[in-house]
């Protein structure tokens, strides 16, 4: 009987670090993996998050980038990203996310991933005026190299 309880406790302890980091940390990129999906997350204050997913299971779907500001996803079809102090860039989104499941989507996704991995910070601005600046320090290590859905 003790062995069964010890096994349950050991299994629980083994998964806790992965689950805990899956929710992100303020100003620190963290990564995790579950159910065939690699994820990288950074937060900055309550309700602000960048969430990068990669479907490593081989099928299409679930590879993209999502943004949340003030607890809400973007509406409309564009967000503005300003990397470091470069000029602001209008980035196309579909249903609130940067997807990778069409040819244009794949190019958009790969462009944003390259920028996320090679800059120091990004300011995210939604059409409704919500905005937040996120660190990109550690993003290159946290964001896995990923085949876009369209290329699978």
mmCIF file of C-alpha atoms in Angstrom:
data_model
loop_
_atom_site.group_PDB
_atom_site.id
_atom_site.type_symbol
_atom_site.label_atom_id
_atom_site.label_comp_id
_atom_site.label_asym_id
_atom_site.label_seq_id
_atom_site.Cartn_x
_atom_site.Cartn_y
_atom_site.Cartn_z
ATOM 1 C CA UNK A 1 0.000 0.000 0.000
ATOM 2 C CA UNK A 2 2.847 2.396 0.820
ATOM 3 C CA UNK A 3 4.458 1.728 -2.553
ATOM 4 C CA UNK A 4 1.284 2.806 -4.376
ATOM 5 C CA UNK A 5 1.125 6.094 -2.445
ATOM 6 C CA UNK A 6 4.849 6.709 -2.917
ATOM 7 C CA UNK A 7 4.475 6.162 -6.661
ATOM 8 C CA UNK A 8 1.562 8.624 -6.850
ATOM 9 C CA UNK A 9 3.472 11.251 -4.893
ATOM 10 C CA UNK A 10 6.595 10.772 -7.019
ATOM 11 C CA UNK A 11 4.571 11.074 -10.230
ATOM 12 C CA UNK A 12 2.865 14.229 -8.972
ATOM 13 C CA UNK A 13 6.163 15.834 -7.998
ATOM 14 C CA UNK A 14 7.650 14.919 -11.377
ATOM 15 C CA UNK A 15 4.964 16.785 -13.345
ATOM 16 C CA UNK A 16 4.570 19.847 -11.121
ATOM 17 C CA UNK A 17 7.546 21.842 -12.500
ATOM 18 C CA UNK A 18 6.326 21.479 -16.102
ATOM 19 C CA UNK A 19 2.763 22.422 -15.237
ATOM 20 C CA UNK A 20 3.805 25.362 -13.067
ATOM 21 C CA UNK A 21 5.990 26.919 -15.744
ATOM 22 C CA UNK A 22 3.293 26.461 -18.376
ATOM 23 C CA UNK A 23 1.499 29.478 -16.915
ATOM 24 C CA UNK A 24 4.506 31.749 -17.423
ATOM 25 C CA UNK A 25 6.429 34.123 -15.224
ATOM 26 C CA UNK A 26 6.720 37.891 -15.265
ATOM 27 C CA UNK A 27 9.643 39.044 -17.364
ATOM 28 C CA UNK A 28 11.102 35.544 -17.764
ATOM 29 C CA UNK A 29 10.567 33.220 -20.711
ATOM 30 C CA UNK A 30 9.720 29.679 -19.670
ATOM 31 C CA UNK A 31 9.030 26.613 -21.752
ATOM 32 C CA UNK A 32 7.170 23.384 -21.312
ATOM 33 C CA UNK A 33 5.760 20.483 -23.247
ATOM 34 C CA UNK A 34 2.585 18.451 -23.059
ATOM 35 C CA UNK A 35 0.329 16.379 -25.297
ATOM 36 C CA UNK A 36 2.592 16.883 -28.307
ATOM 37 C CA UNK A 37 2.742 20.672 -27.972
ATOM 38 C CA UNK A 38 5.911 22.595 -27.077
ATOM 39 C CA UNK A 39 5.132 25.965 -25.528
ATOM 40 C CA UNK A 40 7.054 29.082 -24.549
ATOM 41 C CA UNK A 41 5.454 31.788 -22.417
ATOM 42 C CA UNK A 42 6.318 35.159 -20.955
ATOM 43 C CA UNK A 43 4.069 37.412 -18.887
ATOM 44 C CA UNK A 44 4.317 41.040 -17.840
ATOM 45 C CA UNK A 45 1.823 42.073 -15.214
ATOM 46 C CA UNK A 46 -1.665 40.707 -14.685
ATOM 47 C CA UNK A 47 -3.394 39.495 -17.832
ATOM 48 C CA UNK A 48 -0.497 40.201 -20.224
ATOM 49 C CA UNK A 49 1.062 37.236 -22.010
ATOM 50 C CA UNK A 50 2.852 36.086 -25.157
ATOM 51 C CA UNK A 51 2.280 32.377 -25.773
ATOM 52 C CA UNK A 52 4.156 30.495 -28.519
ATOM 53 C CA UNK A 53 3.082 26.952 -29.396
ATOM 54 C CA UNK A 54 4.599 24.296 -31.634
ATOM 55 C CA UNK A 55 2.747 21.136 -32.567
ATOM 56 C CA UNK A 56 5.484 18.525 -32.415
ATOM 57 C CA UNK A 57 3.012 15.679 -32.866
ATOM 58 C CA UNK A 58 3.296 15.801 -36.648
ATOM 59 C CA UNK A 59 -0.263 16.798 -37.530
ATOM 60 C CA UNK A 60 -1.426 20.230 -38.586
ATOM 61 C CA UNK A 61 -2.754 22.701 -36.059
ATOM 62 C CA UNK A 62 -1.629 24.250 -32.814
ATOM 63 C CA UNK A 63 1.506 25.986 -34.107
ATOM 64 C CA UNK A 64 1.243 29.725 -33.620
ATOM 65 C CA UNK A 65 1.651 32.780 -31.429
ATOM 66 C CA UNK A 66 -1.044 34.304 -29.251
ATOM 67 C CA UNK A 67 -1.089 37.548 -27.319
ATOM 68 C CA UNK A 68 -3.188 38.525 -24.319
ATOM 69 C CA UNK A 69 -3.351 42.046 -22.880
ATOM 70 C CA UNK A 70 -5.427 43.007 -19.855
ATOM 71 C CA UNK A 71 -6.780 39.446 -19.919
ATOM 72 C CA UNK A 72 -8.179 39.771 -23.444
ATOM 73 C CA UNK A 73 -7.148 38.475 -26.856
ATOM 74 C CA UNK A 74 -6.903 40.993 -29.695
ATOM 75 C CA UNK A 75 -9.896 41.752 -31.871
ATOM 76 C CA UNK A 76 -9.688 42.839 -35.472
ATOM 77 C CA UNK A 77 -7.127 41.540 -37.922
ATOM 78 C CA UNK A 78 -3.930 43.347 -36.902
ATOM 79 C CA UNK A 79 -1.698 44.001 -33.933
ATOM 80 C CA UNK A 80 1.257 46.359 -33.752
ATOM 81 C CA UNK A 81 4.626 45.001 -32.647
ATOM 82 C CA UNK A 82 7.560 47.298 -31.908
ATOM 83 C CA UNK A 83 10.809 45.377 -31.463
ATOM 84 C CA UNK A 84 13.392 47.179 -29.331
ATOM 85 C CA UNK A 85 13.045 50.780 -30.500
ATOM 86 C CA UNK A 86 12.555 49.975 -34.185
ATOM 87 C CA UNK A 87 9.630 51.264 -36.211
ATOM 88 C CA UNK A 88 6.229 49.769 -35.272
ATOM 89 C CA UNK A 89 5.076 46.937 -37.529
ATOM 90 C CA UNK A 90 1.510 45.946 -38.331
ATOM 91 C CA UNK A 91 1.214 42.158 -38.031
ATOM 92 C CA UNK A 92 -1.727 40.252 -39.499
ATOM 93 C CA UNK A 93 -3.642 37.956 -37.140
ATOM 94 C CA UNK A 94 -6.438 35.447 -37.659
ATOM 95 C CA UNK A 95 -9.005 34.957 -34.917
ATOM 96 C CA UNK A 96 -6.669 36.728 -32.503
ATOM 97 C CA UNK A 97 -3.565 34.628 -33.246
ATOM 98 C CA UNK A 98 -0.610 34.431 -35.574
ATOM 99 C CA UNK A 99 -1.232 31.087 -37.249
ATOM 100 C CA UNK A 100 0.979 28.996 -39.533
ATOM 101 C CA UNK A 101 -1.546 26.952 -41.516
ATOM 102 C CA UNK A 102 -1.509 28.765 -44.883
ATOM 103 C CA UNK A 103 1.337 30.014 -47.100
ATOM 104 C CA UNK A 104 0.973 33.671 -46.053
ATOM 105 C CA UNK A 105 0.345 32.611 -42.441
ATOM 106 C CA UNK A 106 3.544 30.559 -42.455
ATOM 107 C CA UNK A 107 5.610 33.522 -43.669
ATOM 108 C CA UNK A 108 4.035 35.791 -41.060
ATOM 109 C CA UNK A 109 4.633 33.214 -38.297
ATOM 110 C CA UNK A 110 8.278 32.614 -39.262
ATOM 111 C CA UNK A 111 8.941 36.368 -39.482
ATOM 112 C CA UNK A 112 7.542 37.034 -35.999
ATOM 113 C CA UNK A 113 9.356 34.039 -34.474
ATOM 114 C CA UNK A 114 12.674 35.291 -35.925
ATOM 115 C CA UNK A 115 12.024 38.740 -34.443
ATOM 116 C CA UNK A 116 10.995 37.329 -31.044
ATOM 117 C CA UNK A 117 14.213 35.289 -30.887
ATOM 118 C CA UNK A 118 16.603 38.041 -32.022
ATOM 119 C CA UNK A 119 15.554 41.197 -30.155
ATOM 120 C CA UNK A 120 15.660 42.388 -26.542
ATOM 121 C CA UNK A 121 12.054 43.517 -26.107
ATOM 122 C CA UNK A 122 8.751 43.873 -27.901
ATOM 123 C CA UNK A 123 5.910 46.295 -27.299
ATOM 124 C CA UNK A 124 2.549 44.759 -28.199
ATOM 125 C CA UNK A 125 -0.323 47.112 -29.061
ATOM 126 C CA UNK A 126 -3.895 46.056 -29.810
ATOM 127 C CA UNK A 127 -6.307 48.057 -31.962
ATOM 128 C CA UNK A 128 -8.304 48.952 -28.813
ATOM 129 C CA UNK A 129 -5.259 50.755 -27.347
ATOM 130 C CA UNK A 130 -4.186 48.072 -24.850
ATOM 131 C CA UNK A 131 -0.413 47.711 -24.820
ATOM 132 C CA UNK A 132 2.474 46.179 -22.877
ATOM 133 C CA UNK A 133 6.227 45.745 -23.286
ATOM 134 C CA UNK A 134 7.673 42.254 -22.863
ATOM 135 C CA UNK A 135 11.256 41.134 -22.418
ATOM 136 C CA UNK A 136 12.658 38.860 -25.085
ATOM 137 C CA UNK A 137 15.684 37.882 -22.995
ATOM 138 C CA UNK A 138 15.661 34.084 -22.910
ATOM 139 C CA UNK A 139 13.127 33.763 -25.734
ATOM 140 C CA UNK A 140 15.616 32.184 -28.121
ATOM 141 C CA UNK A 141 16.238 29.314 -25.713
ATOM 142 C CA UNK A 142 12.565 28.937 -24.756
ATOM 143 C CA UNK A 143 11.058 29.001 -28.271
ATOM 144 C CA UNK A 144 11.778 25.717 -30.044
ATOM 145 C CA UNK A 145 12.622 25.480 -33.726
ATOM 146 C CA UNK A 146 9.324 24.488 -35.257
ATOM 147 C CA UNK A 147 7.962 23.441 -38.621
ATOM 148 C CA UNK A 148 4.948 25.648 -39.446
ATOM 149 C CA UNK A 149 1.661 23.802 -39.943
ATOM 150 C CA UNK A 150 1.515 24.661 -43.661
ATOM 151 C CA UNK A 151 4.911 22.991 -44.243
ATOM 152 C CA UNK A 152 3.882 19.675 -42.644
#
